[in-house]
C-alpha atoms as a printed R data frame, in Angstrom:
    type eleno elety resid chain resno       x       y       z
1   ATOM     1    CA   MET     A     1   0.000   0.000   0.000
2   ATOM     2    CA   THR     A     2   1.137   3.534  -0.718
3   ATOM     3    CA   ASP     A     3   1.179   5.924   2.215
4   ATOM     4    CA   PRO     A     4  -1.076   8.906   1.396
5   ATOM     5    CA   ASP     A     5   1.782  11.189   2.445
6   ATOM     6    CA   ASP     A     6   3.854   9.737  -0.428
7   ATOM     7    CA   LEU     A     7   1.343  10.656  -3.131
8   ATOM     8    CA   LEU     A     8   2.276  13.465  -5.489
9   ATOM     9    CA   PRO     A     9   0.031  16.430  -6.315
10  ATOM    10    CA   GLU     A    10  -2.173  16.130  -9.396
11  ATOM    11    CA   GLY     A    11  -0.271  16.699 -12.624
12  ATOM    12    CA   LEU     A    12   3.172  15.945 -11.128
13  ATOM    13    CA   GLN     A    13   5.127  12.708 -11.414
14  ATOM    14    CA   ASP     A    14   8.468  11.049 -10.749
15  ATOM    15    CA   ARG     A    15  10.714  10.244 -13.694
16  ATOM    16    CA   LEU     A    16  12.244   6.837 -12.989
17  ATOM    17    CA   PRO     A    17  15.686   5.804 -14.324
18  ATOM    18    CA   ALA     A    18  14.723   4.548 -17.794
19  ATOM    19    CA   GLU     A    19  12.487   7.518 -18.566
20  ATOM    20    CA   ALA     A    20  14.892  10.028 -17.028
21  ATOM    21    CA   ALA     A    21  17.709   8.577 -19.154
22  ATOM    22    CA   ARG     A    22  15.625   8.875 -22.318
23  ATOM    23    CA   MET     A    23  14.697  12.474 -21.548
24  ATOM    24    CA   THR     A    24  18.312  13.366 -20.788
25  ATOM    25    CA   ALA     A    25  19.412  11.865 -24.113
26  ATOM    26    CA   ALA     A    26  16.628  13.736 -25.906
27  ATOM    27    CA   MET     A    27  17.629  17.019 -24.267
28  ATOM    28    CA   ARG     A    28  21.305  16.459 -25.078
29  ATOM    29    CA   GLY     A    29  20.515  15.727 -28.719
30  ATOM    30    CA   ALA     A    30  18.361  18.832 -29.132
31  ATOM    31    CA   LEU     A    31  20.817  21.134 -27.331
32  ATOM    32    CA   ASP     A    32  23.682  19.862 -29.482
33  ATOM    33    CA   VAL     A    33  21.709  20.897 -32.570
34  ATOM    34    CA   LEU     A    34  21.085  24.373 -31.162
35  ATOM    35    CA   ASP     A    35  24.742  24.780 -30.262
36  ATOM    36    CA   SER     A    36  25.798  23.711 -33.759
37  ATOM    37    CA   HIS     A    37  23.670  26.527 -35.196
38  ATOM    38    CA   GLY     A    38  25.270  29.169 -32.980
39  ATOM    39    CA   TYR     A    39  22.685  29.393 -30.183
40  ATOM    40    CA   ASP     A    40  24.384  30.061 -26.821
41  ATOM    41    CA   ARG     A    41  22.717  28.545 -23.772
42  ATOM    42    CA   VAL     A    42  21.469  30.642 -20.864
43  ATOM    43    CA   ARG     A    43  20.096  29.395 -17.524
44  ATOM    44    CA   PRO     A    44  17.595  31.788 -15.935
45  ATOM    45    CA   PRO     A    45  16.397  31.192 -12.345
46  ATOM    46    CA   LEU     A    46  13.383  29.045 -11.514
47  ATOM    47    CA   VAL     A    47  11.760  31.872  -9.532
48  ATOM    48    CA   GLU     A    48  11.461  35.559 -10.425
49  ATOM    49    CA   PHE     A    49   9.404  38.572  -9.464
50  ATOM    50    CA   GLU     A    50   5.903  38.128 -10.846
51  ATOM    51    CA   GLN     A    51   5.967  41.538 -12.502
52  ATOM    52    CA   SER     A    52   9.110  40.642 -14.438
53  ATOM    53    CA   LEU     A    53   7.753  37.306 -15.681
54  ATOM    54    CA   ALA     A    54   4.431  38.807 -16.732
55  ATOM    55    CA   GLY     A    55   5.727  42.064 -18.152
56  ATOM    56    CA   ARG     A    56   8.003  41.027 -21.013
57  ATOM    57    CA   MET     A    57   5.434  39.489 -23.375
58  ATOM    58    CA   ASP     A    58   1.872  40.297 -24.383
59  ATOM    59    CA   GLY     A    59  -0.629  37.678 -23.316
60  ATOM    60    CA   VAL     A    60   1.353  36.131 -20.431
61  ATOM    61    CA   ARG     A    61  -1.185  35.149 -17.767
62  ATOM    62    CA   PRO     A    62  -0.006  35.475 -14.142
63  ATOM    63    CA   ARG     A    63  -2.990  33.424 -12.994
64  ATOM    64    CA   ARG     A    64  -1.324  30.344 -14.482
65  ATOM    65    CA   MET     A    65   1.715  30.816 -12.224
66  ATOM    66    CA   PHE     A    66   2.326  29.630  -8.670
67  ATOM    67    CA   ARG     A    67   2.812  32.886  -6.732
68  ATOM    68    CA   PHE     A    68   3.979  33.655  -3.202
69  ATOM    69    CA   VAL     A    69   5.477  36.515  -1.203
70  ATOM    70    CA   ASP     A    70   9.249  36.826  -0.920
71  ATOM    71    CA   PRO     A    71  10.078  37.216   2.806
72  ATOM    72    CA   ALA     A    72  13.200  39.233   1.895
73  ATOM    73    CA   SER     A    73  11.686  41.857  -0.424
74  ATOM    74    CA   LEU     A    74   7.991  41.419   0.486
75  ATOM    75    CA   ARG     A    75   7.262  41.423  -3.250
76  ATOM    76    CA   THR     A    76   5.311  38.740  -5.091
77  ATOM    77    CA   LEU     A    77   7.432  35.984  -6.605
78  ATOM    78    CA   ALA     A    78   6.329  33.418  -9.173
79  ATOM    79    CA   LEU     A    79   7.517  30.045 -10.420
80  ATOM    80    CA   ARG     A    80   8.117  30.322 -14.146
81  ATOM    81    CA   SER     A    81   5.455  28.834 -16.399
82  ATOM    82    CA   ASP     A    82   7.341  29.706 -19.599
83  ATOM    83    CA   MET     A    83  11.050  30.399 -20.104
84  ATOM    84    CA   THR     A    84  10.644  32.624 -23.171
85  ATOM    85    CA   PRO     A    85   9.862  35.798 -21.153
86  ATOM    86    CA   GLN     A    86  12.967  35.125 -19.059
87  ATOM    87    CA   VAL     A    87  15.144  34.924 -22.167
88  ATOM    88    CA   GLY     A    88  13.509  38.137 -23.353
89  ATOM    89    CA   ARG     A    89  14.459  39.823 -20.070
90  ATOM    90    CA   ILE     A    90  18.054  38.626 -20.370
91  ATOM    91    CA   ALA     A    91  18.282  39.890 -23.956
92  ATOM    92    CA   ALA     A    92  16.804  43.269 -23.014
93  ATOM    93    CA   THR     A    93  18.969  43.802 -19.914
94  ATOM    94    CA   ARG     A    94  22.120  41.742 -19.313
95  ATOM    95    CA   LEU     A    95  22.777  41.259 -23.046
96  ATOM    96    CA   ALA     A    96  21.378  44.566 -24.286
97  ATOM    97    CA   ALA     A    97  24.771  45.568 -25.708
98  ATOM    98    CA   ALA     A    98  25.448  42.214 -27.396
99  ATOM    99    CA   PRO     A    99  25.514  42.225 -31.221
100 ATOM   100    CA   ARG     A   100  22.264  41.452 -33.017
101 ATOM   101    CA   PRO     A   101  20.874  39.138 -34.120
102 ATOM   102    CA   LEU     A   102  21.380  37.442 -30.751
103 ATOM   103    CA   ARG     A   103  20.945  33.658 -30.642
104 ATOM   104    CA   LEU     A   104  20.117  32.111 -27.251
105 ATOM   105    CA   SER     A   105  18.996  28.635 -26.181
106 ATOM   106    CA   TYR     A   106  17.658  27.235 -22.908
107 ATOM   107    CA   ALA     A   107  16.337  24.125 -21.193
108 ATOM   108    CA   GLY     A   108  14.609  23.746 -17.831
109 ATOM   109    CA   GLU     A   109  11.496  22.865 -15.890
110 ATOM   110    CA   VAL     A   110   8.355  25.020 -16.000
111 ATOM   111    CA   VAL     A   111   5.269  24.721 -13.795
112 ATOM   112    CA   THR     A   112   1.655  25.859 -14.170
113 ATOM   113    CA   ILE     A   113  -1.208  25.926 -11.691
114 ATOM   114    CA   SER     A   114  -3.629  24.161 -14.020
115 ATOM   115    CA   ALA     A   115  -3.028  21.631 -16.767
116 ATOM   116    CA   ASP     A   116  -3.884  21.974 -20.442
117 ATOM   117    CA   GLN     A   117  -6.984  20.122 -21.662
118 ATOM   118    CA   LEU     A   118  -4.851  17.830 -23.824
119 ATOM   119    CA   ASP     A   119  -1.993  17.423 -21.335
120 ATOM   120    CA   PRO     A   120  -2.609  16.649 -17.635
121 ATOM   121    CA   SER     A   121   0.981  17.527 -16.645
122 ATOM   122    CA   ARG     A   122   1.576  20.683 -14.637
123 ATOM   123    CA   GLN     A   123   5.372  20.387 -14.763
124 ATOM   124    CA   ARG     A   124   7.149  20.111 -18.112
125 ATOM   125    CA   LEU     A   125  10.668  20.158 -19.506
126 ATOM   126    CA   GLN     A   126  10.843  23.136 -21.865
127 ATOM   127    CA   LEU     A   127  13.718  23.453 -24.331
128 ATOM   128    CA   GLY     A   128  14.044  26.055 -27.030
129 ATOM   129    CA   ALA     A   129  15.812  28.873 -28.806
130 ATOM   130    CA   GLU     A   130  15.244  32.578 -29.387
131 ATOM   131    CA   LEU     A   131  16.643  34.651 -32.250
132 ATOM   132    CA   VAL     A   132  16.482  38.211 -30.899
133 ATOM   133    CA   GLY     A   133  16.679  41.170 -33.254
134 ATOM   134    CA   SER     A   134  14.694  39.935 -36.245
135 ATOM   135    CA   ASP     A   135  11.236  38.621 -37.100
136 ATOM   136    CA   GLY     A   136  11.638  38.693 -40.877
137 ATOM   137    CA   ALA     A   137  11.353  35.883 -43.397
138 ATOM   138    CA   GLU     A   138  15.001  34.801 -43.034
139 ATOM   139    CA   ALA     A   139  14.731  34.607 -39.243
140 ATOM   140    CA   VAL     A   140  11.491  32.651 -39.493
141 ATOM   141    CA   GLY     A   141  13.032  30.236 -42.003
142 ATOM   142    CA   GLU     A   142  16.053  29.624 -39.765
143 ATOM   143    CA   VAL     A   143  13.982  29.051 -36.643
144 ATOM   144    CA   VAL     A   144  11.621  26.632 -38.421
145 ATOM   145    CA   ALA     A   145  14.546  24.618 -39.813
146 ATOM   146    CA   VAL     A   146  16.415  24.535 -36.484
147 ATOM   147    CA   ALA     A   147  13.263  23.572 -34.532
148 ATOM   148    CA   LEU     A   148  12.585  20.624 -36.837
149 ATOM   149    CA   GLU     A   149  16.206  19.472 -36.699
150 ATOM   150    CA   ALA     A   150  16.273  19.724 -32.892
151 ATOM   151    CA   LEU     A   151  13.007  17.816 -32.558
152 ATOM   152    CA   ALA     A   152  14.312  15.018 -34.781
153 ATOM   153    CA   ALA     A   153  17.557  14.895 -32.753
154 ATOM   154    CA   ALA     A   154  15.450  14.516 -29.599
155 ATOM   155    CA   GLY     A   155  14.098  11.266 -31.026
156 ATOM   156    CA   ALA     A   156  10.751  12.372 -32.477
157 ATOM   157    CA   ARG     A   157   9.396  10.524 -35.489
158 ATOM   158    CA   GLY     A   158   6.534  11.270 -37.864
159 ATOM   159    CA   ILE     A   159   6.995  15.019 -37.407
160 ATOM   160    CA   SER     A   160   4.529  17.537 -38.835
161 ATOM   161    CA   ILE     A   161   4.350  21.334 -38.651
162 ATOM   162    CA   ASP     A   162   1.284  23.564 -38.819
163 ATOM   163    CA   PHE     A   163   1.706  27.270 -39.674
164 ATOM   164    CA   THR     A   164  -0.648  30.019 -38.561
165 ATOM   165    CA   MET     A   165  -1.040  33.816 -38.744
166 ATOM   166    CA   PRO     A   166  -1.890  34.974 -35.185
167 ATOM   167    CA   ASP     A   167  -2.622  38.626 -36.054
168 ATOM   168    CA   LEU     A   168  -4.588  37.845 -39.227
169 ATOM   169    CA   VAL     A   169  -7.933  39.189 -38.021
170 ATOM   170    CA   ASP     A   170  -6.421  42.436 -36.735
171 ATOM   171    CA   THR     A   171  -4.556  42.941 -40.014
172 ATOM   172    CA   LEU     A   172  -7.624  42.373 -42.175
173 ATOM   173    CA   ALA     A   173  -9.972  44.336 -39.913
174 ATOM   174    CA   ALA     A   174  -7.750  47.409 -40.143
175 ATOM   175    CA   GLU     A   175  -8.219  47.826 -43.898
176 ATOM   176    CA   ALA     A   176  -9.105  44.944 -46.210
177 ATOM   177    CA   LEU     A   177 -12.154  43.610 -44.303
178 ATOM   178    CA   PRO     A   178 -13.084  46.453 -41.930
179 ATOM   179    CA   VAL     A   179 -15.393  45.675 -39.023
180 ATOM   180    CA   PRO     A   180 -16.317  47.688 -35.913
181 ATOM   181    CA   ALA     A   181 -13.789  47.344 -33.105
182 ATOM   182    CA   ASP     A   182 -16.410  45.878 -30.775
183 ATOM   183    CA   ARG     A   183 -17.034  42.989 -33.202
184 ATOM   184    CA   ILE     A   184 -13.422  41.851 -33.654
185 ATOM   185    CA   GLU     A   185 -13.335  39.616 -30.580
186 ATOM   186    CA   ALA     A   186 -16.589  37.918 -31.618
187 ATOM   187    CA   ILE     A   187 -15.153  37.262 -35.090
188 ATOM   188    CA   ARG     A   188 -11.994  35.786 -33.556
189 ATOM   189    CA   ARG     A   189 -14.105  33.556 -31.314
190 ATOM   190    CA   GLU     A   190 -16.240  32.179 -34.150
191 ATOM   191    CA   LEU     A   191 -13.187  31.594 -36.323
192 ATOM   192    CA   ASP     A   192 -11.738  29.601 -33.419
193 ATOM   193    CA   MET     A   193 -14.962  27.602 -33.257
194 ATOM   194    CA   LYS     A   194 -14.972  27.096 -37.055
195 ATOM   195    CA   ASP     A   195 -18.655  28.066 -37.054
196 ATOM   196    CA   ALA     A   196 -19.586  29.703 -40.393
197 ATOM   197    CA   GLY     A   197 -23.170  30.509 -39.352
198 ATOM   198    CA   ALA     A   198 -22.172  32.180 -36.093
199 ATOM   199    CA   LEU     A   199 -19.383  34.013 -37.920
200 ATOM   200    CA   ARG     A   200 -21.912  35.561 -40.302
201 ATOM   201    CA   GLU     A   201 -24.170  36.523 -37.397
202 ATOM   202    CA   ALA     A   202 -21.192  38.211 -35.711
203 ATOM   203    CA   GLY     A   203 -20.726  40.443 -38.771
204 ATOM   204    CA   GLY     A   204 -17.850  38.466 -40.245
205 ATOM   205    CA   GLU     A   205 -19.313  37.464 -43.609
206 ATOM   206    CA   GLY     A   206 -16.087  38.412 -45.366
207 ATOM   207    CA   TYR     A   207 -14.069  36.160 -43.069
208 ATOM   208    CA   VAL     A   208 -15.998  32.964 -43.820
209 ATOM   209    CA   PRO     A   209 -13.662  31.887 -46.693
210 ATOM   210    CA   LEU     A   210 -10.802  31.727 -44.156
211 ATOM   211    CA   LEU     A   211 -12.509  28.709 -42.591
212 ATOM   212    CA   TYR     A   212 -11.844  26.797 -45.802
213 ATOM   213    CA   ALA     A   213  -8.284  28.041 -46.289
214 ATOM   214    CA   ALA     A   214  -6.786  25.374 -44.046
215 ATOM   215    CA   GLY     A   215  -5.037  22.100 -44.827
216 ATOM   216    CA   ASP     A   216  -2.040  21.087 -46.917
217 ATOM   217    CA   PHE     A   217   0.271  24.097 -47.048
218 ATOM   218    CA   ASP     A   218   0.507  24.598 -50.816
219 ATOM   219    CA   GLU     A   219  -3.249  24.421 -51.296
220 ATOM   220    CA   ALA     A   220  -4.086  26.475 -48.201
221 ATOM   221    CA   ILE     A   221  -1.631  29.304 -48.931
222 ATOM   222    CA   ALA     A   222  -3.006  29.522 -52.478
223 ATOM   223    CA   ARG     A   223  -6.500  30.007 -51.047
224 ATOM   224    CA   VAL     A   224  -5.279  32.715 -48.675
225 ATOM   225    CA   ALA     A   225  -3.488  34.474 -51.540
226 ATOM   226    CA   ALA     A   226  -6.661  34.366 -53.644
227 ATOM   227    CA   LEU     A   227  -8.568  36.095 -50.822
228 ATOM   228    CA   ASP     A   228  -5.964  38.863 -50.517
229 ATOM   229    CA   GLU     A   229  -7.296  41.136 -53.233
230 ATOM   230    CA   GLY     A   230  -5.902  44.285 -51.622
231 ATOM   231    CA   GLY     A   231  -2.413  42.866 -51.051
232 ATOM   232    CA   VAL     A   232  -2.340  43.560 -47.291
233 ATOM   233    CA   LEU     A   233  -1.144  39.996 -46.674
234 ATOM   234    CA   GLU     A   234   1.419  39.946 -49.471
235 ATOM   235    CA   SER     A   235   4.520  40.140 -47.261
236 ATOM   236    CA   ARG     A   236   3.102  37.610 -44.793
237 ATOM   237    CA   ILE     A   237   2.270  35.152 -47.560
238 ATOM   238    CA   ALA     A   238   5.773  35.535 -48.987
239 ATOM   239    CA   GLY     A   239   7.262  34.925 -45.534
240 ATOM   240    CA   LEU     A   240   5.171  31.803 -45.020
241 ATOM   241    CA   ARG     A   241   6.285  30.438 -48.358
242 ATOM   242    CA   ARG     A   242   9.926  31.104 -47.490
243 ATOM   243    CA   ALA     A   243   9.467  29.265 -44.190
244 ATOM   244    CA   ALA     A   244   7.809  26.316 -45.924
245 ATOM   245    CA   GLU     A   245  10.834  26.021 -48.195
246 ATOM   246    CA   ARG     A   246  12.941  25.230 -45.099
247 ATOM   247    CA   VAL     A   247  10.728  22.283 -44.107
248 ATOM   248    CA   PRO     A   248  12.641  19.089 -45.039
249 ATOM   249    CA   ALA     A   249  11.202  16.266 -47.111
250 ATOM   250    CA   GLY     A   250   9.293  13.804 -44.979
251 ATOM   251    CA   VAL     A   251   7.839  16.460 -42.656
252 ATOM   252    CA   ARG     A   252   4.185  17.219 -43.332
253 ATOM   253    CA   CYS     A   253   3.496  20.959 -43.596
254 ATOM   254    CA   THR     A   254   0.016  22.422 -43.162
255 ATOM   255    CA   LEU     A   255  -1.552  25.848 -42.681
256 ATOM   256    CA   ASP     A   256  -4.447  26.956 -40.489
257 ATOM   257    CA   PRO     A   257  -4.384  30.754 -40.896
258 ATOM   258    CA   THR     A   258  -6.822  31.531 -38.072
259 ATOM   259    CA   GLU     A   259  -5.486  29.180 -35.348
260 ATOM   260    CA   ARG     A   260  -4.783  31.139 -32.145
261 ATOM   261    CA   HIS     A   261  -4.636  28.552 -29.347
262 ATOM   262    CA   GLY     A   262  -1.300  28.853 -27.567
263 ATOM   263    CA   PHE     A   263  -0.211  31.963 -29.475
264 ATOM   264    CA   GLU     A   264  -0.814  34.554 -26.766
265 ATOM   265    CA   TYR     A   265   2.186  36.739 -27.581
266 ATOM   266    CA   GLN     A   266   3.088  35.830 -31.187
267 ATOM   267    CA   SER     A   267   2.672  38.451 -33.912
268 ATOM   268    CA   TRP     A   268   2.493  37.757 -37.668
269 ATOM   269    CA   PHE     A   269   3.744  34.157 -37.722
270 ATOM   270    CA   GLY     A   270   3.344  31.072 -35.580
271 ATOM   271    CA   PHE     A   271   3.763  27.320 -35.861
272 ATOM   272    CA   THR     A   272   2.896  24.177 -33.930
273 ATOM   273    CA   LEU     A   273   4.891  20.948 -33.973
274 ATOM   274    CA   TYR     A   274   3.486  17.422 -33.744
275 ATOM   275    CA   ALA     A   275   5.068  13.964 -33.610
276 ATOM   276    CA   ALA     A   276   3.737  10.453 -34.129
277 ATOM   277    CA   GLY     A   277   2.438   8.891 -30.933
278 ATOM   278    CA   ALA     A   278   2.459  12.146 -28.947
279 ATOM   279    CA   ARG     A   279  -0.692  13.401 -27.289
280 ATOM   280    CA   GLY     A   280  -1.244  16.945 -28.503
281 ATOM   281    CA   SER     A   281   1.569  19.202 -29.674
282 ATOM   282    CA   VAL     A   282   5.258  18.755 -28.819
283 ATOM   283    CA   GLY     A   283   6.346  22.315 -29.569
284 ATOM   284    CA   ARG     A   284   5.344  25.792 -30.630
285 ATOM   285    CA   GLY     A   285   7.038  28.912 -31.959
286 ATOM   286    CA   GLY     A   286   6.729  32.132 -33.890
287 ATOM   287    CA   THR     A   287   7.479  35.853 -33.984
288 ATOM   288    CA   TYR     A   288   6.932  38.286 -31.102
289 ATOM   289    CA   CYS     A   289   8.011  41.556 -29.514
290 ATOM   290    CA   ILE     A   290   9.950  41.891 -26.242
291 ATOM   291    CA   ARG     A   291   8.365  44.549 -24.059
292 ATOM   292    CA   GLY     A   292  10.671  47.212 -22.703
293 ATOM   293    CA   SER     A   293  13.310  46.966 -25.394
294 ATOM   294    CA   GLU     A   294  10.603  46.650 -28.102
295 ATOM   295    CA   GLU     A   295  12.858  44.273 -30.012
296 ATOM   296    CA   ARG     A   296  11.446  41.919 -32.568
297 ATOM   297    CA   ALA     A   297  12.321  38.260 -32.091
298 ATOM   298    CA   THR     A   298  11.590  34.773 -33.395
299 ATOM   299    CA   GLY     A   299  11.805  31.559 -31.412
300 ATOM   300    CA   PHE     A   300  10.391  28.181 -30.471
301 ATOM   301    CA   SER     A   301   9.877  25.880 -27.493
302 ATOM   302    CA   LEU     A   302   9.855  22.081 -27.405
303 ATOM   303    CA   TYR     A   303   8.224  20.053 -24.621
304 ATOM   304    CA   LEU     A   304  10.229  16.840 -24.493
305 ATOM   305    CA   ASP     A   305   7.995  15.141 -21.907
306 ATOM   306    CA   ALA     A   306   5.299  15.010 -24.596
307 ATOM   307    CA   LEU     A   307   7.365  12.660 -26.766
308 ATOM   308    CA   PRO     A   308   6.351   8.991 -26.584
309 ATOM   309    CA   ALA     A   309   8.622   6.962 -24.324
310 ATOM   310    CA   ALA     A   310   9.817   4.802 -27.205
311 ATOM   311    CA   ASP     A   311  10.950   7.872 -29.147
312 ATOM   312    CA   ALA     A   312  12.352  10.096 -26.407
313 ATOM   313    CA   GLY     A   313  16.042   9.445 -26.866
314 ATOM   314    CA   GLU     A   314  18.539   6.677 -27.532
315 ATOM   315    CA   ALA     A   315  18.578   3.134 -26.149
316 ATOM   316    CA   PRO     A   316  20.495   2.687 -22.874
317 ATOM   317    CA   ARG     A   317  24.164   1.702 -23.118
318 ATOM   318    CA   GLN     A   318  25.364  -1.778 -22.272
319 ATOM   319    CA   ALA     A   319  26.498  -2.083 -18.658
320 ATOM   320    CA   LEU     A   320  29.598  -3.896 -17.428
321 ATOM   321    CA   PHE     A   321  29.668  -5.565 -14.011
322 ATOM   322    CA   LEU     A   322  32.921  -5.052 -12.082
323 ATOM   323    CA   PRO     A   323  33.551  -7.826  -9.507
324 ATOM   324    CA   LEU     A   324  35.336  -7.227  -6.214
325 ATOM   325    CA   GLY     A   325  39.073  -6.777  -6.718
326 ATOM   326    CA   HIS     A   326  38.782  -5.812 -10.391
327 ATOM   327    CA   ASP     A   327  41.569  -3.904 -12.177
328 ATOM   328    CA   ARG     A   328  40.626  -0.230 -11.781
329 ATOM   329    CA   GLU     A   329  42.821   0.924 -14.673
330 ATOM   330    CA   VAL     A   330  41.145  -1.521 -17.053
331 ATOM   331    CA   ALA     A   331  37.722  -0.355 -15.857
332 ATOM   332    CA   ALA     A   332  38.692   3.287 -16.420
333 ATOM   333    CA   ARG     A   333  39.844   2.522 -19.985
334 ATOM   334    CA   LEU     A   334  36.570   0.742 -20.737
335 ATOM   335    CA   ARG     A   335  34.548   3.689 -19.414
336 ATOM   336    CA   ALA     A   336  36.626   5.998 -21.625
337 ATOM   337    CA   ILE     A   337  35.496   4.097 -24.734
338 ATOM   338    CA   GLY     A   338  31.835   4.193 -23.761
339 ATOM   339    CA   TRP     A   339  31.108   1.390 -21.318
340 ATOM   340    CA   ARG     A   340  28.846   1.992 -18.342
341 ATOM   341    CA   THR     A   341  30.160   0.175 -15.289
342 ATOM   342    CA   VAL     A   342  28.511  -1.104 -12.099
343 ATOM   343    CA   ALA     A   343  30.960  -2.087  -9.334
344 ATOM   344    CA   ALA     A   344  30.242  -4.857  -6.836
345 ATOM   345    CA   LEU     A   345  30.124  -3.870  -3.168
346 ATOM   346    CA   ALA     A   346  29.869  -7.382  -1.740
347 ATOM   347    CA   GLU     A   347  30.332 -11.002  -2.752
348 ATOM   348    CA   GLY     A   348  27.417 -12.736  -4.414
349 ATOM   349    CA   GLU     A   349  25.887  -9.761  -6.220
350 ATOM   350    CA   ASP     A   350  23.957 -10.772  -9.353
351 ATOM   351    CA   ALA     A   351  25.250  -8.938 -12.460
352 ATOM   352    CA   ARG     A   352  22.096  -9.657 -14.472
353 ATOM   353    CA   ALA     A   353  19.792  -8.468 -11.673
354 ATOM   354    CA   LEU     A   354  21.782  -5.217 -11.515
355 ATOM   355    CA   GLY     A   355  21.075  -4.589 -15.204
356 ATOM   356    CA   CYS     A   356  24.493  -5.607 -16.550
357 ATOM   357    CA   SER     A   357  24.887  -7.301 -19.912
358 ATOM   358    CA   HIS     A   358  28.602  -8.089 -19.424
359 ATOM   359    CA   ARG     A   359  31.016  -8.995 -16.638
360 ATOM   360    CA   LEU     A   360  34.694  -7.987 -16.393
361 ATOM   361    CA   GLU     A   361  36.957 -11.024 -16.297
362 ATOM   362    CA   GLY     A   362  40.606  -9.963 -16.159
363 ATOM   363    CA   SER     A   363  40.800  -7.328 -18.884
364 ATOM   364    CA   GLU     A   364  37.939  -8.657 -21.022
365 ATOM   365    CA   ALA     A   365  34.226  -7.900 -21.072
366 ATOM   366    CA   VAL     A   366  32.362 -11.226 -21.175
367 ATOM   367    CA   ALA     A   367  28.650 -11.507 -21.875
368 ATOM   368    CA   VAL     A   368  26.551 -12.511 -18.878
369 ATOM   369    CA   GLU     A   369  24.514 -15.633 -19.478
370 ATOM   370    CA   ALA     A   370  20.755 -15.168 -19.331
């Protein structure tokens, strides 16, 4: 029986050795990709002042954060629910004088008060990269390509990417398809619901064709372009096409121009990443503005816990059992070439029960009989 005091809060869980090893391998693989593309890693603190975490990006919701009073400053602190605002703060303050574009990467745990509808976890491993100083087509293309490469290096298979245009309604409502300001939110809501009838009733007759401009990227972007009679979306369409060119063969690319879920602070471009066997999305990214410095930036986040266990990293290494009195220099040489060793502490220990596939006999690794 499990003691009630040993139960974990809802949405939190232990990561046991096999799963922790897979996640570590996945994180290492993704971070190596980011480093190879020139993204320098930063490590912001787990806890910050609430005002700082909520004030760097539009749409950040403090109510999703665990908050408490700092006994030293008597100000409200919060556990981070997203590392992107922290990287934005670092770029705008500590690295304000660094040359642009500035490429930064990160990895760490984030926590939210409530879980997402598709994901019951309240603690997740977030890994990502931010390209600060540009939100143009070239920046978007680089970030899309790097995100897909990092996700594949983390062990994901059957990857697909879905593009969106988070500020589409605002852009169209300003000129091409004008509507009263008090109707814009209703139009956004009905587009989210994919309800053509309710969209018409909300005064969004001209927006109905957008409901059918979703699907395979090439077909969907052609439909969006056909709707853009005034050319207000011309630069956005060109940027989306440039980004799609960076999607490698074998990765399915789609477009849903009105999708807004999860894009609280993105501007003209956003994307969601999916992988075979994963429940819901495994990553998200796009363009945004850092408050305070008002710098444009492009970035993405991956959530490695969402990857299926079978895909989240490499298979464990073979382990070598070291009996009492073994040659320590031989064992050190074997570790240097990649062996994982488990040393005996007492006579009679079972190498197979300890997870070892081989046993050291003299200077040789001998397979343990099943």
